[in-house]
Each structure stands twice: as C-alpha cells, then as structure tokens.
C-alpha cells in the first residue's frame, strides 16, 4: 500500500485512484457518457499526481506516452471532466485537480497553500445560503467556485532552529 499525501492528509493512494476511476466509469455508464482513452488518461494523471496541474503539464506527460502534442486533446478532455464533475478547475492557479467526491452533488471549496501549492478539496454547506441570497435578487446560480488561500499544516510548522 502506497501512503501519500492528498491535500493535507495522508491516505492510501492506490485505493484512492482505483476507487475514483471505478466511480467515474460507473457514472459515465449510468449517464451514457463516453470515457475515451484520452479522457481516461487525463483523469488518471490528475489522480496519480494528486495536485493541481496546468493543461500544458498534462500535455507534456501525455506526449511522452504517445498521445500527441496538440493542446486541444487535453483541453477537450479537461472540458469533459470538469463539465461532468470528475475534475475541477482551480481558477487562482489556472490549473485542474481530480474531484475527490466524483459521485456527490456538491459545491467544492478549495484550500490552497500559498507556499507549497498543495490543494485540498472540501465542501461547505454554502450552496444553500448562497442560493438563498441569489434567489432573493432573482439570480440563478449555475456554477460556484470558492477558493481560499493560506498555509497548509506542513507549511505552518515552525522551522527548526
């Protein structure tokens, strides 16, 4: 078992990847979506790296694996993954992360460490209160992105003297 950090916690990385891929595959079958070879590989890369990655970082890895060097391949895959809730775009970093809750209907909240760049996804019951506020002014929310920047537990630890 490979224990690695996801966001700010240590977990069983191998089980995490397998579970996320299985959940995504099942969701695609249930919704009649095609998880093409390229889409699958982009998601696998995001899951394997467990960090926010730019499209060109993903493209470089895919090119090394023989997927070609055309950016539209990665951007189309990312659009599919984000559009279907299997990945998220981190606006502040102009990067993408695999969703840690791909089968849940949720409004993710991202905690971004300003020193090491680690990103953790969490959820808050913000959609309800935000939805209520929007409804009061006649606004229909389609997407919500909440990002907070600060220090992760490892970067908060004082340096040894």
PDB file of C-alpha atoms in Angstrom:
ATOM      1  CA  UNK A   1       0.000   0.000   0.000  1.00  0.00           C
ATOM      2  CA  UNK A   2       1.379   3.357  -1.058  1.00  0.00           C
ATOM      3  CA  UNK A   3       0.588   6.010   1.539  1.00  0.00           C
ATOM      4  CA  UNK A   4       0.838   9.547   0.170  1.00  0.00           C
ATOM      5  CA  UNK A   5      -0.497  12.992   0.949  1.00  0.00           C
ATOM      6  CA  UNK A   6      -3.680  14.214  -0.703  1.00  0.00           C
ATOM      7  CA  UNK A   7      -4.285  17.823   0.012  1.00  0.00           C
ATOM      8  CA  UNK A   8      -3.173  17.997   3.627  1.00  0.00           C
ATOM      9  CA  UNK A   9      -3.770  14.382   4.692  1.00  0.00           C
ATOM     10  CA  UNK A  10      -2.050  11.023   4.180  1.00  0.00           C
ATOM     11  CA  UNK A  11      -4.083   8.271   2.519  1.00  0.00           C
ATOM     12  CA  UNK A  12      -3.869   5.004   0.564  1.00  0.00           C
ATOM     13  CA  UNK A  13      -3.105   6.402  -2.882  1.00  0.00           C
ATOM     14  CA  UNK A  14      -3.548   3.159  -4.848  1.00  0.00           C
ATOM     15  CA  UNK A  15      -7.017   2.522  -3.427  1.00  0.00           C
ATOM     16  CA  UNK A  16      -7.912   6.184  -3.955  1.00  0.00           C
ATOM     17  CA  UNK A  17      -7.056   6.064  -7.680  1.00  0.00           C
ATOM     18  CA  UNK A  18      -8.854   2.749  -8.223  1.00  0.00           C
ATOM     19  CA  UNK A  19     -11.935   3.944  -6.334  1.00  0.00           C
ATOM     20  CA  UNK A  20     -12.106   7.251  -8.188  1.00  0.00           C
ATOM     21  CA  UNK A  21     -11.679   5.598 -11.585  1.00  0.00           C
ATOM     22  CA  UNK A  22     -14.356   2.988 -10.771  1.00  0.00           C
ATOM     23  CA  UNK A  23     -16.765   5.703  -9.608  1.00  0.00           C
ATOM     24  CA  UNK A  24     -16.108   7.742 -12.755  1.00  0.00           C
ATOM     25  CA  UNK A  25     -16.554   4.719 -15.042  1.00  0.00           C
ATOM     26  CA  UNK A  26     -19.831   3.808 -13.316  1.00  0.00           C
ATOM     27  CA  UNK A  27     -21.089   7.398 -13.546  1.00  0.00           C
ATOM     28  CA  UNK A  28     -20.244   7.506 -17.262  1.00  0.00           C
ATOM     29  CA  UNK A  29     -22.162   4.272 -17.905  1.00  0.00           C
ATOM     30  CA  UNK A  30     -25.122   5.500 -15.860  1.00  0.00           C
ATOM     31  CA  UNK A  31     -25.225   8.863 -17.675  1.00  0.00           C
ATOM     32  CA  UNK A  32     -24.424   7.495 -21.151  1.00  0.00           C
ATOM     33  CA  UNK A  33     -21.088   9.364 -21.361  1.00  0.00           C
ATOM     34  CA  UNK A  34     -18.017   8.198 -23.281  1.00  0.00           C
ATOM     35  CA  UNK A  35     -14.843   7.957 -21.219  1.00  0.00           C
ATOM     36  CA  UNK A  36     -12.453   7.886 -24.160  1.00  0.00           C
ATOM     37  CA  UNK A  37      -8.828   6.774 -23.896  1.00  0.00           C
ATOM     38  CA  UNK A  38      -7.641  10.416 -23.779  1.00  0.00           C
ATOM     39  CA  UNK A  39     -10.222  11.498 -21.192  1.00  0.00           C
ATOM     40  CA  UNK A  40      -9.384   8.472 -19.062  1.00  0.00           C
ATOM     41  CA  UNK A  41      -5.645   9.208 -19.228  1.00  0.00           C
ATOM     42  CA  UNK A  42      -6.079  12.881 -18.274  1.00  0.00           C
ATOM     43  CA  UNK A  43      -8.113  11.841 -15.236  1.00  0.00           C
ATOM     44  CA  UNK A  44      -5.573   9.150 -14.328  1.00  0.00           C
ATOM     45  CA  UNK A  45      -2.766  11.721 -14.488  1.00  0.00           C
ATOM     46  CA  UNK A  46      -4.687  14.106 -12.216  1.00  0.00           C
ATOM     47  CA  UNK A  47      -5.376  11.271  -9.784  1.00  0.00           C
ATOM     48  CA  UNK A  48      -1.794   9.980  -9.876  1.00  0.00           C
ATOM     49  CA  UNK A  49      -0.256  13.402  -9.246  1.00  0.00           C
ATOM     50  CA  UNK A  50      -2.866  14.480  -6.668  1.00  0.00           C
ATOM     51  CA  UNK A  51      -2.026  18.119  -7.164  1.00  0.00           C
ATOM     52  CA  UNK A  52      -3.248  20.998  -9.265  1.00  0.00           C
ATOM     53  CA  UNK A  53      -1.814  20.722 -12.770  1.00  0.00           C
ATOM     54  CA  UNK A  54      -1.839  23.052 -15.736  1.00  0.00           C
ATOM     55  CA  UNK A  55      -3.056  21.791 -19.097  1.00  0.00           C
ATOM     56  CA  UNK A  56       0.444  22.016 -20.575  1.00  0.00           C
ATOM     57  CA  UNK A  57       1.894  19.920 -17.724  1.00  0.00           C
ATOM     58  CA  UNK A  58      -0.679  17.247 -18.528  1.00  0.00           C
ATOM     59  CA  UNK A  59       0.016  17.606 -22.253  1.00  0.00           C
ATOM     60  CA  UNK A  60       3.743  17.053 -21.666  1.00  0.00           C
ATOM     61  CA  UNK A  61       3.090  13.797 -19.814  1.00  0.00           C
ATOM     62  CA  UNK A  62       0.632  12.601 -22.452  1.00  0.00           C
ATOM     63  CA  UNK A  63       3.025  13.464 -25.277  1.00  0.00           C
ATOM     64  CA  UNK A  64       5.684  11.338 -23.588  1.00  0.00           C
ATOM     65  CA  UNK A  65       3.176   8.464 -23.664  1.00  0.00           C
ATOM     66  CA  UNK A  66       2.418   8.842 -27.373  1.00  0.00           C
ATOM     67  CA  UNK A  67      -0.854  10.783 -27.185  1.00  0.00           C
ATOM     68  CA  UNK A  68       0.460  13.564 -29.398  1.00  0.00           C
ATOM     69  CA  UNK A  69       1.345  17.168 -28.681  1.00  0.00           C
ATOM     70  CA  UNK A  70      -1.841  19.001 -29.638  1.00  0.00           C
ATOM     71  CA  UNK A  71      -3.296  21.122 -26.787  1.00  0.00           C
ATOM     72  CA  UNK A  72      -6.929  20.642 -27.953  1.00  0.00           C
ATOM     73  CA  UNK A  73      -6.717  16.958 -26.977  1.00  0.00           C
ATOM     74  CA  UNK A  74      -6.061  17.873 -23.346  1.00  0.00           C
ATOM     75  CA  UNK A  75      -8.418  20.863 -23.280  1.00  0.00           C
ATOM     76  CA  UNK A  76     -11.293  18.787 -24.697  1.00  0.00           C
ATOM     77  CA  UNK A  77     -10.645  16.072 -22.108  1.00  0.00           C
ATOM     78  CA  UNK A  78     -10.500  18.643 -19.295  1.00  0.00           C
ATOM     79  CA  UNK A  79     -13.732  20.280 -20.518  1.00  0.00           C
ATOM     80  CA  UNK A  80     -15.433  16.872 -20.408  1.00  0.00           C
ATOM     81  CA  UNK A  81     -14.061  16.011 -16.964  1.00  0.00           C
ATOM     82  CA  UNK A  82     -14.896  19.410 -15.439  1.00  0.00           C
ATOM     83  CA  UNK A  83     -18.279  19.609 -17.160  1.00  0.00           C
ATOM     84  CA  UNK A  84     -19.277  16.244 -15.718  1.00  0.00           C
ATOM     85  CA  UNK A  85     -17.899  16.822 -12.214  1.00  0.00           C
ATOM     86  CA  UNK A  86     -14.937  14.413 -12.426  1.00  0.00           C
ATOM     87  CA  UNK A  87     -12.373  17.218 -12.140  1.00  0.00           C
ATOM     88  CA  UNK A  88     -12.351  20.863 -11.099  1.00  0.00           C
ATOM     89  CA  UNK A  89     -10.628  23.964 -12.389  1.00  0.00           C
ATOM     90  CA  UNK A  90      -8.735  25.934  -9.755  1.00  0.00           C
ATOM     91  CA  UNK A  91      -9.212  29.474 -11.017  1.00  0.00           C
ATOM     92  CA  UNK A  92      -6.489  31.048  -8.866  1.00  0.00           C
ATOM     93  CA  UNK A  93      -3.856  28.635 -10.197  1.00  0.00           C
ATOM     94  CA  UNK A  94      -5.230  28.232 -13.740  1.00  0.00           C
ATOM     95  CA  UNK A  95      -4.922  24.511 -13.088  1.00  0.00           C
ATOM     96  CA  UNK A  96      -7.008  21.383 -12.653  1.00  0.00           C
ATOM     97  CA  UNK A  97      -7.471  18.730  -9.955  1.00  0.00           C
ATOM     98  CA  UNK A  98      -9.342  15.442  -9.913  1.00  0.00           C
ATOM     99  CA  UNK A  99     -12.547  15.649  -7.892  1.00  0.00           C
ATOM    100  CA  UNK A 100     -12.261  13.850  -4.566  1.00  0.00           C
ATOM    101  CA  UNK A 101     -16.045  13.258  -4.486  1.00  0.00           C
ATOM    102  CA  UNK A 102     -16.943  12.463  -8.138  1.00  0.00           C
ATOM    103  CA  UNK A 103     -20.335  10.935  -7.402  1.00  0.00           C
ATOM    104  CA  UNK A 104     -21.570  13.588  -4.954  1.00  0.00           C
ATOM    105  CA  UNK A 105     -23.550  16.651  -5.976  1.00  0.00           C
ATOM    106  CA  UNK A 106     -21.502  19.275  -4.204  1.00  0.00           C
ATOM    107  CA  UNK A 107     -20.109  22.769  -4.371  1.00  0.00           C
ATOM    108  CA  UNK A 108     -16.389  22.278  -3.781  1.00  0.00           C
ATOM    109  CA  UNK A 109     -14.297  24.612  -1.696  1.00  0.00           C
ATOM    110  CA  UNK A 110     -10.561  24.656  -2.409  1.00  0.00           C
ATOM    111  CA  UNK A 111      -7.928  25.385   0.218  1.00  0.00           C
ATOM    112  CA  UNK A 112      -4.683  26.431  -1.496  1.00  0.00           C
ATOM    113  CA  UNK A 113      -1.353  26.645   0.324  1.00  0.00           C
ATOM    114  CA  UNK A 114       0.448  29.792  -0.816  1.00  0.00           C
ATOM    115  CA  UNK A 115       3.875  28.304  -0.006  1.00  0.00           C
ATOM    116  CA  UNK A 116       3.902  24.715  -1.302  1.00  0.00           C
ATOM    117  CA  UNK A 117       0.918  24.938  -3.667  1.00  0.00           C
ATOM    118  CA  UNK A 118      -0.911  21.947  -2.147  1.00  0.00           C
ATOM    119  CA  UNK A 119      -4.649  21.987  -2.796  1.00  0.00           C
ATOM    120  CA  UNK A 120      -7.288  20.295  -0.674  1.00  0.00           C
ATOM    121  CA  UNK A 121     -10.916  19.974  -1.706  1.00  0.00           C
ATOM    122  CA  UNK A 122     -13.536  20.230   0.971  1.00  0.00           C
ATOM    123  CA  UNK A 123     -17.186  21.066   0.988  1.00  0.00           C
ATOM    124  CA  UNK A 124     -19.230  23.541   2.928  1.00  0.00           C
ATOM    125  CA  UNK A 125     -22.974  23.938   3.032  1.00  0.00           C
ATOM    126  CA  UNK A 126     -22.516  27.167   1.094  1.00  0.00           C
ATOM    127  CA  UNK A 127     -24.719  26.379  -1.873  1.00  0.00           C
ATOM    128  CA  UNK A 128     -27.880  26.651   0.227  1.00  0.00           C
ATOM    129  CA  UNK A 129     -27.118  30.040   1.785  1.00  0.00           C
ATOM    130  CA  UNK A 130     -25.602  31.380  -1.416  1.00  0.00           C
ATOM    131  CA  UNK A 131     -28.600  30.066  -3.340  1.00  0.00           C
ATOM    132  CA  UNK A 132     -30.965  31.793  -0.951  1.00  0.00           C
ATOM    133  CA  UNK A 133     -29.122  35.100  -1.369  1.00  0.00           C
ATOM    134  CA  UNK A 134     -29.097  34.740  -5.154  1.00  0.00           C
ATOM    135  CA  UNK A 135     -32.761  33.800  -5.272  1.00  0.00           C
ATOM    136  CA  UNK A 136     -33.623  36.940  -3.298  1.00  0.00           C
ATOM    137  CA  UNK A 137     -32.332  39.056  -6.173  1.00  0.00           C
ATOM    138  CA  UNK A 138     -33.634  36.800  -8.945  1.00  0.00           C
ATOM    139  CA  UNK A 139     -30.280  35.262  -9.857  1.00  0.00           C
ATOM    140  CA  UNK A 140     -29.983  31.600 -10.945  1.00  0.00           C
ATOM    141  CA  UNK A 141     -26.593  30.132  -9.967  1.00  0.00           C
ATOM    142  CA  UNK A 142     -25.125  27.684 -12.478  1.00  0.00           C
ATOM    143  CA  UNK A 143     -21.648  27.149 -11.022  1.00  0.00           C
ATOM    144  CA  UNK A 144     -19.908  28.102  -7.824  1.00  0.00           C
ATOM    145  CA  UNK A 145     -16.163  28.253  -7.196  1.00  0.00           C
ATOM    146  CA  UNK A 146     -14.841  29.014  -3.726  1.00  0.00           C
ATOM    147  CA  UNK A 147     -11.092  29.182  -3.183  1.00  0.00           C
ATOM    148  CA  UNK A 148      -9.243  30.106  -0.015  1.00  0.00           C
ATOM    149  CA  UNK A 149      -5.506  30.773   0.141  1.00  0.00           C
ATOM    150  CA  UNK A 150      -3.428  30.252   3.264  1.00  0.00           C
ATOM    151  CA  UNK A 151      -0.958  27.847   4.848  1.00  0.00           C
ATOM    152  CA  UNK A 152      -1.268  24.071   4.975  1.00  0.00           C
ATOM    153  CA  UNK A 153      -0.375  22.225   8.202  1.00  0.00           C
ATOM    154  CA  UNK A 154       3.144  21.370   6.971  1.00  0.00           C
ATOM    155  CA  UNK A 155       3.928  24.983   5.997  1.00  0.00           C
ATOM    156  CA  UNK A 156       2.624  26.304   9.331  1.00  0.00           C
ATOM    157  CA  UNK A 157       5.168  24.296  11.304  1.00  0.00           C
ATOM    158  CA  UNK A 158       7.961  26.477  12.631  1.00  0.00           C
ATOM    159  CA  UNK A 159      11.365  25.941  11.040  1.00  0.00           C
ATOM    160  CA  UNK A 160      13.820  24.007  13.265  1.00  0.00           C
ATOM    161  CA  UNK A 161      16.362  26.261  14.958  1.00  0.00           C
TER     162      UNK A 161
END
